[in-house]
Structures are given as C-alpha cells and as structure tokens.
C-alpha cells in the first residue's frame, strides 16, 4: 500500500524535455517500462523532476544535516556499496562503529572504567534507537514483574505531550500505554512534577526530551531525576529515565557542559541521539547507548552466524549502508571537542542574530528559550488580520521553507513559526531571512484582512448595534477542513 498520494492522477506518463535527444516516447508513471532507455535519458528525466524539490539549505523546518565537507562526501561515496551487517567482510567498518559508540558514551558521562567498553549500537535514526531503548525497558520491567509473581500485561510510559511521533509509534507498535503530561500556555515541555505524579507500578520509564521539536527547550532532567529518587524511595518503585537527546545530545556537552542531564544522574539508564542532526552527518544515522550491561536484557541480543561469523545484533533493521557510520567517525575525529564547540557556538550566535532581528520588527513574540537547541520559534503578536500559516506560505516565494504549526494538547490555540539554525545557516542568511519576513509582512498588510475579505464574499453577517458594528464571521465549508488538517498535522510533531 502506498501511503502518500501521487502528485498527478490525470496523467499516467512521464514526459521528457531535454531527454528527447535520447528518447522520444513517454514513460509510464506507475508501471515499469517494457524497454530500457539510455542512461543519459534516465538521469535527465529524474534530474528535471527533482528540480521542483525544495532547496535543502533553505529548508529551515529540518534539524537534519544538509552540508558536509567534500572529504567526507568522498568517504561516503567510497563506502556506499558496503553492507553494514557484513561484519566479517568489513571488520574496519564494525570497528569504527564501536569507536563511535564509546566516544558518544564517554561524551554522555557513562560510568566506564579505563578498559571497559560501552554498551550501544548505531541505528538508522533516533526513531529506531527509541524503539530499541523502549523494548529494553519493557522487557526488563516484564522480567521483574514475572519474578515477583505480578501481572505484566499493562506497561505504560510517561512522556510530555511535546514528544516526537516516534514515541507514539513505539507505544502503539509494542503495546505500551502512553501517558502524556499535557502542556499549557507559556510552558511547552513536560512538567517533571506532573510526570512523577503519573508514574505507577506499571511504568517502564519516564522519557525526557533534551530539545523539544516545538521550541527547542531542554526539559529539566535533573529535577525529574531528583523527584523520581524521592518517589522510588517512598514507594519502593524503581522508575528509570530515558533521555531522548535526538537533537540536543550533540549540543549540551559543548554549549552547556555543566548541565546535568546524562549518565551523571543515577536514574538515567539510556540515551539516544541523532548523528544526522547536530552530530553533523547526512540523514540515516542514530545512536543509542545504555548506562551499563545490566540495563540491556541479554535475551534481546541475537547471536547470528551470517557469512561465517558470529555476530551479536540488537537492531530492528538488518542490511543498511555503512556510509553514515563512517561519516560519523569522520566528524568525531575531524572536529573533536573544539570543533563541535565552535560549530555549536556559531549556530547559537546566528540564532541570536535572527531572534534580535525578529524582535526589532515589533511584530513577533519569541516562544523559544535562550538555552536549548539553536532555533527560533515565534508567533505573531496580533494574528487577527493574518496568520502564521500565511507567513509560512508566502515565504515559499522567496525559497524559504519555514514551518507553521499549532501546539499540542491544552495549548492548541498557540500557533508558532520555527527556524532551525544548522551549521550551514550563516549570519548573512539570518539577516536575509529577517528582511524577507519584513517584506512578507508588508505584503500581507497591503492585502485585505480576513474579515474584510469574508465581507466581500458574503460570508459574514454584520449588525448595527448602536455605536458598535458587530461582525459575525461564518466559516466556509472549504475553510473548515483546512483548519482541521492544520491542527491534526501538529498533534504530534513529525519534524526531521
């Protein structure tokens, strides 16, 4: 089943322009063609269609890396034909993955001895990493309940309503109840006190987010840890913490080294991070590390004999490319602590430039925090005439991809625009974006307001009530589903 819709249902053929130098017949759009075509024609046809994609460098919706050094690009292309799971055939690739796991574990202050190796694995992304961490928590909880002779069929996990959609997928796919701490206006992350109140004997873990996709804010993992320590002592429970550091795991150690959020806290048992976000690698690499071996149940690890070697594996995927693992190792040794710190500080400085530029316009309220992911989330101070969705749409005319979305449960009335500052988003681009936003606001000001537009369409009813004119806006049948779609899309953030 194809889950997405085809761009065009009216034409079942793909027509070529420049490729007509090599081929004159059109290609079927949804069926494999009967005959081969020249390689030049295949390239040109696909290249022409891809021109209509957005520019990755101007995609300010995504946290995912869109630029790497040419030397790393060469390493990626040189290893693109290596299958990551062929460990016996590609032992150096396996060694590089293990080095990455250990470097990241030390970065997160795992309690490792001088000769002790870390427990972790490379994944396709943080979504797979979260599935693995969640499975480890579920299995460990089930084993404990079985040993105590207690029911083990109703596990739950406590999160904030701001979690990424992969947490909802984990809960649904692996039959775990998702207990969400609702947000409120002005506080868009999980409240640790409310989270601890929601835990019970069936809670497998509390998931904290180091860098919310909504506004970049770090959740207070230290407070959550301290409250859970007290709760566990009072109740005899042993509720652990998983930190979803998909976006913030490669930021906090370099910008906020004194911030306690990682394995320095005793209740933190596992952490995931996205190498393809602020780990500075192209899409397709994530990592999950555990505090120690006891936190990853042995029965989840498979020992397989594949192509002549015993291979321990704990992943949802099997065959995958080696390129991203090699690229991650390149970045870790190429940049080191100094290089990562420079990149993150530069991102933060460009964030400040953008934030101050938006504040100077006098039109926006800043929703994001100074401490967190280098991004700027902002809302219109007055959206009675035009909305954040209109700004997002009009910025497309200048090439910018800036998402607009509503907040999750209990804060749905708040609409936000968000700009993620990545390594390749320069100060010049930040200043240019502010200029283009000002142009868009000027263009919107010149347009009739939504109420005036609806009066012209006969979609409002006006009544003369003495000195005051009362205007009642009737939503059209066309507008209603559009508003519903916007809310549903933001029900769980799905940003990359």
Coordinates of C-alpha atoms in Angstrom, one line a residue:
X1 CA 0.0 0.0 0.0
X2 CA 1.3 3.4 -1.0
X3 CA 0.6 5.8 1.9
X4 CA 1.3 9.0 0.1
X5 CA -0.7 10.4 -2.8
X6 CA 0.7 10.6 -6.3
X7 CA 1.3 14.2 -7.5
X8 CA -0.9 13.7 -10.5
X9 CA -3.7 11.3 -11.2
X10 CA -4.6 12.9 -14.6
X11 CA -1.5 11.8 -16.5
X12 CA -0.1 8.3 -16.3
X13 CA 3.0 9.1 -18.3
X14 CA 6.3 10.9 -17.6
X15 CA 7.2 13.2 -20.4
X16 CA 10.8 14.4 -21.1
X17 CA 12.1 17.6 -22.4
X18 CA 15.9 17.6 -22.8
X19 CA 15.8 13.8 -22.7
X20 CA 14.1 13.8 -26.0
X21 CA 17.5 14.0 -27.5
X22 CA 17.8 10.3 -26.5
X23 CA 14.2 9.0 -26.3
X24 CA 11.0 10.3 -27.8
X25 CA 8.4 8.0 -26.2
X26 CA 6.9 8.9 -22.9
X27 CA 7.4 6.6 -19.9
X28 CA 4.6 5.0 -17.8
X29 CA 4.3 6.8 -14.5
X30 CA 3.3 4.0 -12.2
X31 CA 4.5 0.9 -14.1
X32 CA 7.9 -0.4 -15.0
X33 CA 8.6 0.4 -18.7
X34 CA 8.9 -2.5 -21.1
X35 CA 12.1 -1.3 -22.7
X36 CA 15.4 0.1 -21.5
X37 CA 16.3 3.8 -22.1
X38 CA 19.8 5.4 -22.4
X39 CA 21.4 6.3 -19.1
X40 CA 21.6 9.9 -20.1
X41 CA 17.8 10.0 -20.6
X42 CA 17.1 8.3 -17.2
X43 CA 19.4 10.8 -15.5
X44 CA 17.9 13.8 -17.2
X45 CA 14.3 12.8 -16.6
X46 CA 14.8 12.3 -12.9
X47 CA 17.0 15.4 -12.5
X48 CA 14.4 17.5 -14.1
X49 CA 11.7 16.3 -11.7
X50 CA 13.9 16.8 -8.7
X51 CA 14.4 20.5 -9.6
X52 CA 10.9 21.0 -8.1
X53 CA 12.0 19.8 -4.7
X54 CA 12.8 22.4 -2.1
X55 CA 16.4 23.6 -1.6
X56 CA 17.8 21.6 1.4
X57 CA 19.9 24.5 2.5
X58 CA 16.8 26.7 2.8
X59 CA 14.7 24.1 4.5
X60 CA 14.6 25.7 7.9
X61 CA 12.0 23.1 9.1
X62 CA 14.5 20.3 9.4
X63 CA 17.1 19.5 12.0
X64 CA 18.8 17.2 9.6
X65 CA 22.3 18.0 8.3
X66 CA 22.4 19.3 4.8
X67 CA 26.1 20.0 4.3
X68 CA 29.3 18.1 4.9
X69 CA 32.9 18.7 3.9
X70 CA 34.0 17.4 0.4
X71 CA 36.5 15.0 2.0
X72 CA 33.7 13.3 4.0
X73 CA 31.5 13.2 0.8
X74 CA 34.3 11.2 -0.8
X75 CA 34.4 8.7 2.1
X76 CA 30.6 8.3 1.8
X77 CA 30.7 7.6 -1.9
X78 CA 33.7 5.2 -1.4
X79 CA 31.8 3.1 1.1
X80 CA 28.3 3.4 -0.3
X81 CA 28.4 -0.2 -1.6
X82 CA 29.3 -1.7 1.8
X83 CA 26.6 -3.5 3.8
X84 CA 26.9 -2.6 7.4
X85 CA 25.9 -6.0 8.7
X86 CA 28.7 -7.9 6.9
X87 CA 30.9 -7.5 9.9
X88 CA 33.3 -10.3 9.0
X89 CA 33.8 -8.9 5.5
X90 CA 34.1 -5.3 6.6
X91 CA 35.7 -5.5 10.1
X92 CA 37.1 -2.0 10.0
X93 CA 33.6 -0.6 9.5
X94 CA 32.5 -2.5 12.5
X95 CA 35.5 -1.2 14.5
X96 CA 34.6 2.4 13.5
X97 CA 31.0 1.9 14.7
X98 CA 32.3 0.6 18.1
X99 CA 34.6 3.5 18.4
X100 CA 31.7 5.9 17.8
X101 CA 29.6 4.1 20.5
X102 CA 32.4 4.5 23.0
X103 CA 33.1 8.1 22.1
X104 CA 29.4 9.0 22.5
X105 CA 29.1 7.1 25.8
X106 CA 32.1 9.0 27.2
X107 CA 30.6 12.3 25.9
X108 CA 27.4 11.4 27.9
X109 CA 29.5 10.6 31.0
X110 CA 28.8 6.9 31.1
X111 CA 30.3 5.2 34.2
X112 CA 33.0 3.3 32.3
X113 CA 36.3 2.1 33.6
X114 CA 39.6 2.6 31.7
X115 CA 39.4 -0.7 29.9
X116 CA 35.6 -1.1 29.9
X117 CA 33.7 -0.8 26.6
X118 CA 30.4 1.0 26.3
X119 CA 27.0 -0.7 25.5
X120 CA 25.3 0.8 22.5
X121 CA 24.6 0.5 18.8
X122 CA 24.3 2.5 15.6
X123 CA 20.8 2.8 14.2
X124 CA 19.1 4.3 11.1
X125 CA 18.0 7.2 13.2
X126 CA 16.6 8.2 16.6
X127 CA 13.3 6.5 15.8
X128 CA 14.9 3.1 15.7
X129 CA 17.0 4.0 18.7
X130 CA 13.9 4.9 20.7
X131 CA 12.2 1.6 19.7
X132 CA 15.3 -0.3 21.0
X133 CA 15.5 1.6 24.2
X134 CA 11.8 1.2 24.8
X135 CA 11.9 -2.5 24.2
X136 CA 14.8 -2.9 26.7
X137 CA 12.8 -1.0 29.4
X138 CA 9.6 -3.1 28.6
X139 CA 11.5 -6.4 28.8
X140 CA 13.3 -5.5 32.0
X141 CA 10.1 -4.5 33.6
X142 CA 8.3 -7.6 32.5
X143 CA 11.1 -9.8 33.8
X144 CA 10.9 -8.1 37.2
X145 CA 7.1 -8.4 37.4
X146 CA 7.3 -12.1 36.4
X147 CA 9.8 -12.8 39.2
X148 CA 7.6 -11.1 41.7
X149 CA 4.5 -13.0 40.5
X150 CA 2.7 -9.8 39.5
X151 CA 0.8 -9.0 36.3
X152 CA 3.0 -7.8 33.4
X153 CA 0.4 -7.1 30.7
X154 CA -0.2 -3.4 31.1
X155 CA 3.0 -1.5 30.8
X156 CA 3.0 2.3 30.4
X157 CA 5.4 5.0 29.7
X158 CA 5.2 8.7 30.8
X159 CA 6.1 11.5 28.4
X160 CA 5.2 15.1 27.7
X161 CA 2.7 15.9 25.0
X162 CA 5.6 17.5 23.1
X163 CA 7.3 14.2 22.3
X164 CA 8.1 13.3 18.7
X165 CA 5.7 11.0 16.9
X166 CA 8.1 8.1 17.1
X167 CA 7.2 7.7 20.8
X168 CA 3.6 7.3 19.9
X169 CA 4.7 4.7 17.3
X170 CA 6.6 2.8 19.9
X171 CA 3.6 2.8 22.3
X172 CA 1.2 1.6 19.6
X173 CA 3.5 -1.0 17.9
X174 CA 4.8 -2.6 21.1
X175 CA 1.5 -2.3 23.1
X176 CA 2.6 0.2 25.8
X177 CA 0.2 2.7 27.2
X178 CA 1.4 6.3 26.5
X179 CA 0.6 8.6 29.5
X180 CA 1.2 12.2 28.4
X181 CA 1.7 15.2 30.6
X182 CA -0.3 18.0 28.9
X183 CA 1.3 21.3 28.0
X184 CA 0.0 24.8 29.0
X185 CA 0.4 28.2 27.5
X186 CA 3.9 29.5 28.3
X187 CA 5.2 26.1 29.3
X188 CA 5.7 23.9 26.3
X189 CA 7.7 21.0 27.8
X190 CA 7.0 18.2 30.2
X191 CA 6.4 19.3 33.8
X192 CA 8.6 17.0 36.0
X193 CA 6.3 17.2 39.0
X194 CA 3.3 16.2 37.0
X195 CA 5.2 13.4 35.3
X196 CA 6.3 11.9 38.6
X197 CA 2.7 12.1 39.9
X198 CA 1.6 9.9 36.9
X199 CA 4.1 7.1 37.4
X200 CA 2.9 3.8 39.0
X201 CA 4.0 0.2 39.3
X202 CA 3.3 -0.4 35.6
X203 CA 5.6 2.5 34.4
X204 CA 8.5 1.1 32.5
X205 CA 10.3 4.5 32.3
X206 CA 9.8 8.3 32.0
X207 CA 11.0 9.8 28.7
X208 CA 12.6 13.2 29.0
X209 CA 13.3 15.3 25.9
X210 CA 16.6 17.2 25.6
X211 CA 15.5 19.6 23.0
X212 CA 11.8 19.8 22.2
X213 CA 11.0 20.0 18.5
X214 CA 8.3 22.6 19.3
X215 CA 10.5 25.3 20.8
X216 CA 14.0 23.8 21.3
X217 CA 13.7 23.9 25.1
X218 CA 15.6 21.3 27.2
X219 CA 13.4 19.5 29.8
X220 CA 14.7 19.6 33.4
X221 CA 16.1 16.1 33.6
X222 CA 17.9 16.9 36.8
X223 CA 14.7 17.8 38.6
X224 CA 13.0 14.8 37.1
X225 CA 15.8 12.5 38.4
X226 CA 15.6 14.0 41.9
X227 CA 11.9 13.7 42.1
X228 CA 12.0 10.1 40.9
X229 CA 14.6 9.2 43.5
X230 CA 12.3 10.5 46.2
X231 CA 9.3 8.8 44.7
X232 CA 11.1 5.5 44.4
X233 CA 12.3 5.7 48.0
X234 CA 8.8 6.4 49.3
X235 CA 7.0 3.8 47.2
X236 CA 9.6 1.0 46.7
X237 CA 9.4 1.5 42.9
X238 CA 12.4 1.8 40.7
X239 CA 11.3 4.0 37.8
X240 CA 14.2 4.8 35.4
X241 CA 14.6 7.6 32.9
X242 CA 15.3 7.5 29.2
X243 CA 16.6 10.8 27.7
X244 CA 15.6 11.4 24.1
X245 CA 18.6 13.6 23.1
X246 CA 17.9 13.3 19.4
X247 CA 18.6 17.0 18.8
X248 CA 20.3 18.1 22.0
X249 CA 22.8 15.3 22.6
X250 CA 25.5 16.9 20.5
X251 CA 24.7 20.4 21.7
X252 CA 24.5 20.3 25.5
X253 CA 28.0 18.8 26.1
X254 CA 29.6 21.6 24.2
X255 CA 27.4 24.6 25.0
X256 CA 26.3 23.7 28.4
X257 CA 28.9 21.3 29.9
X258 CA 27.8 21.9 33.5
X259 CA 24.2 21.0 32.7
X260 CA 23.3 17.6 34.4
X261 CA 21.1 15.6 32.1
X262 CA 23.0 12.5 31.2
X263 CA 24.5 9.4 33.0
X264 CA 25.7 11.7 35.8
X265 CA 22.1 11.3 37.0
X266 CA 21.6 7.8 38.6
X267 CA 18.1 7.2 37.2
X268 CA 19.2 7.8 33.5
X269 CA 19.6 4.3 32.1
X270 CA 19.7 5.0 28.3
X271 CA 20.1 7.9 25.9
X272 CA 19.5 8.2 22.2
X273 CA 21.0 10.8 19.9
X274 CA 20.7 11.6 16.2
X275 CA 24.0 11.7 14.4
X276 CA 22.2 13.1 11.4
X277 CA 21.1 16.2 13.3
X278 CA 23.7 18.1 15.4
X279 CA 26.0 15.1 15.1
X280 CA 26.6 16.8 11.6
X281 CA 26.1 13.7 9.4
X282 CA 23.7 13.3 6.5
X283 CA 20.3 11.6 7.2
X284 CA 20.4 8.0 8.1
X285 CA 22.4 7.6 11.4
X286 CA 21.3 7.5 15.1
X287 CA 22.8 6.1 18.3
X288 CA 21.5 4.6 21.5
X289 CA 23.7 3.9 24.5
X290 CA 23.0 2.3 27.8
X291 CA 24.4 3.1 31.2
X292 CA 25.7 -0.5 31.7
X293 CA 25.2 -4.0 30.5
X294 CA 22.5 -4.7 33.1
X295 CA 20.2 -2.2 31.5
X296 CA 20.1 -4.1 28.2
X297 CA 18.5 -7.6 28.8
X298 CA 20.6 -10.4 27.2
X299 CA 17.5 -12.0 25.6
X300 CA 17.1 -9.1 23.3
X301 CA 20.5 -9.6 21.7
X302 CA 20.7 -12.0 18.8
X303 CA 23.8 -14.0 18.0
X304 CA 23.7 -15.0 14.4
X305 CA 26.0 -16.9 12.1
X306 CA 26.0 -14.8 8.9
X307 CA 28.6 -15.2 6.2
X308 CA 30.8 -17.2 8.5
X309 CA 31.0 -15.1 11.7
X310 CA 29.1 -14.9 15.0
X311 CA 27.5 -11.5 15.1
X312 CA 25.7 -10.1 18.1
X313 CA 23.0 -7.7 17.0
X314 CA 20.2 -5.7 18.6
X315 CA 18.6 -3.7 15.8
X316 CA 15.2 -3.5 14.1
X317 CA 16.9 -3.2 10.7
X318 CA 19.4 -5.6 9.2
X319 CA 21.0 -4.6 5.9
X320 CA 21.9 -1.0 5.6
X321 CA 24.7 1.2 4.2
X322 CA 28.0 1.8 6.1
X323 CA 28.4 5.3 4.8
X324 CA 26.8 7.2 7.6
X325 CA 28.7 5.3 10.3
X326 CA 32.0 6.2 8.6
X327 CA 30.8 9.8 8.2
X328 CA 30.0 10.0 11.9
X329 CA 33.5 8.7 12.8
X330 CA 35.0 11.3 10.4
X331 CA 33.2 14.1 12.1
X332 CA 34.1 12.9 15.6
X333 CA 37.8 12.7 14.9
X334 CA 37.9 15.6 12.4
X335 CA 36.2 18.1 14.7
X336 CA 36.9 16.8 18.2
X337 CA 35.6 18.8 21.2
X338 CA 37.0 22.0 19.9
X339 CA 35.4 21.7 16.5
X340 CA 32.0 20.7 17.8
X341 CA 32.1 23.5 20.3
X342 CA 32.9 26.1 17.6
X343 CA 30.1 24.8 15.3
X344 CA 27.5 24.9 18.2
X345 CA 28.6 28.4 19.4
X346 CA 28.4 29.7 15.8
X347 CA 24.8 28.3 15.5
X348 CA 23.9 29.9 18.8
X349 CA 25.3 33.3 17.7
X350 CA 23.3 33.1 14.4
X351 CA 20.2 32.2 16.4
X352 CA 20.7 35.4 18.4
X353 CA 21.0 37.5 15.2
X354 CA 17.8 36.1 13.9
X355 CA 15.9 36.4 17.2
X356 CA 17.0 40.0 17.7
X357 CA 16.1 40.8 14.1
X358 CA 12.6 39.5 14.6
X359 CA 12.2 41.3 17.9
X360 CA 13.1 44.6 16.2
X361 CA 10.2 44.3 13.8
X362 CA 7.9 44.6 16.8
X363 CA 5.5 42.1 15.2
X364 CA 6.5 38.8 16.9
X365 CA 6.7 37.2 20.3
X366 CA 9.6 34.8 20.8
X367 CA 8.5 31.3 22.1
X368 CA 11.8 29.6 22.1
X369 CA 14.3 29.8 25.0
X370 CA 17.9 31.0 25.1
X371 CA 19.1 27.7 26.5
X372 CA 18.4 24.8 24.2
X373 CA 18.6 23.9 20.6
X374 CA 19.7 26.8 18.4
X375 CA 16.4 27.6 16.9
X376 CA 13.9 30.5 16.9
X377 CA 10.2 29.7 17.5
X378 CA 8.0 32.8 17.2
X379 CA 4.4 33.9 17.0
X380 CA 2.5 36.9 15.7
X381 CA 1.6 39.3 18.5
X382 CA -1.5 40.1 16.6
X383 CA -2.9 37.5 14.2
X384 CA -6.4 38.9 13.9
X385 CA -5.8 40.0 10.3
X386 CA -3.3 37.4 9.1
X387 CA -1.9 34.2 10.4
X388 CA 1.4 32.4 10.8
X389 CA 0.3 29.9 8.2
X390 CA 0.0 32.7 5.7
X391 CA 3.5 33.9 6.5
X392 CA 4.9 30.4 6.0
X393 CA 3.1 30.1 2.7
X394 CA 4.4 33.4 1.4
X395 CA 8.0 32.8 2.5
X396 CA 8.0 29.9 0.0
X397 CA 8.0 32.6 -2.8
X398 CA 11.5 33.6 -1.6
X399 CA 12.6 29.9 -1.4
X400 CA 12.4 29.7 2.4
X401 CA 10.8 26.6 4.0
X402 CA 9.6 27.8 7.4
X403 CA 7.0 25.6 9.1
X404 CA 3.9 26.9 10.9
X405 CA 2.1 24.6 13.4
X406 CA -0.1 24.6 16.4
X407 CA 1.0 23.4 19.8
X408 CA -0.2 20.0 21.2
X409 CA -3.0 19.3 23.7
X410 CA -4.0 22.2 26.1
X411 CA -2.1 24.7 24.1
X412 CA -3.7 24.2 20.6
X413 CA -4.6 27.9 20.3
X414 CA -1.0 28.8 20.1
X415 CA 0.4 28.9 16.5
X416 CA 4.2 29.1 16.0
X417 CA 6.7 29.6 13.2
X418 CA 10.1 27.9 13.7
X419 CA 13.5 28.4 12.2
X420 CA 16.2 25.7 12.9
X421 CA 19.7 27.1 12.8
X422 CA 22.1 24.5 11.4
X423 CA 25.8 24.7 10.6
X424 CA 25.2 25.9 7.0
X425 CA 22.8 28.7 8.1
X426 CA 25.0 31.7 8.1
X427 CA 24.6 35.1 9.7
X428 CA 24.1 36.5 6.2
X429 CA 21.2 34.1 5.6
X430 CA 19.8 35.0 9.0
X431 CA 19.8 38.7 8.2
X432 CA 18.3 38.0 4.7
X433 CA 15.5 35.9 6.3
X434 CA 14.5 38.8 8.5
X435 CA 14.4 41.1 5.5
X436 CA 12.2 38.7 3.6
X437 CA 9.9 38.2 6.6
X438 CA 9.5 42.0 6.8
X439 CA 8.7 42.0 3.0
X440 CA 6.1 39.3 3.6
X441 CA 4.5 41.2 6.5
X442 CA 4.4 44.4 4.3
X443 CA 2.7 42.4 1.5
X444 CA 0.2 40.9 4.0
X445 CA -0.6 44.4 5.4
X446 CA -1.4 45.5 1.9
X447 CA -3.9 42.7 1.5
X448 CA -7.5 42.9 2.8
X449 CA -7.8 41.3 6.3
X450 CA -9.6 38.0 6.6
X451 CA -12.7 39.7 8.0
X452 CA -12.9 42.3 5.1
X453 CA -12.3 39.5 2.6
X454 CA -15.1 37.5 4.0
X455 CA -17.5 40.5 3.9
X456 CA -16.7 40.8 0.2
X457 CA -17.6 37.2 -0.3
X458 CA -20.8 37.5 1.7
X459 CA -19.5 35.1 4.4
X460 CA -20.1 37.4 7.3
X461 CA -23.2 38.9 8.9
X462 CA -22.9 42.4 10.2
X463 CA -25.3 44.1 12.6
X464 CA -25.6 47.7 13.5
X465 CA -25.8 47.7 17.3
X466 CA -25.9 51.4 18.1
X467 CA -22.4 52.8 18.2
X468 CA -20.8 49.4 17.6
X469 CA -20.8 47.3 14.4
X470 CA -21.0 43.6 15.4
X471 CA -19.5 41.4 12.7
X472 CA -20.0 37.6 12.8
X473 CA -17.8 35.6 10.6
X474 CA -19.2 32.4 9.1
X475 CA -16.6 29.8 8.3
X476 CA -16.9 28.4 4.8
X477 CA -17.2 24.7 4.2
X478 CA -13.9 24.9 2.4
X479 CA -12.1 26.6 5.3
X480 CA -13.2 24.2 8.0
X481 CA -11.3 21.1 6.7
X482 CA -8.2 23.2 6.1
X483 CA -8.2 24.3 9.8
X484 CA -8.8 20.7 10.9
X485 CA -5.9 19.5 8.8
X486 CA -3.5 22.1 10.3
X487 CA -4.4 21.0 13.8
X488 CA -4.1 17.3 13.2
X489 CA -0.7 17.7 11.5
X490 CA 0.6 19.3 14.7
X491 CA -1.0 16.8 17.0
X492 CA 2.4 15.1 17.2
X493 CA 5.5 16.9 15.8
X494 CA 7.0 14.9 12.9
X495 CA 9.8 17.2 12.1
X496 CA 13.1 15.6 11.0

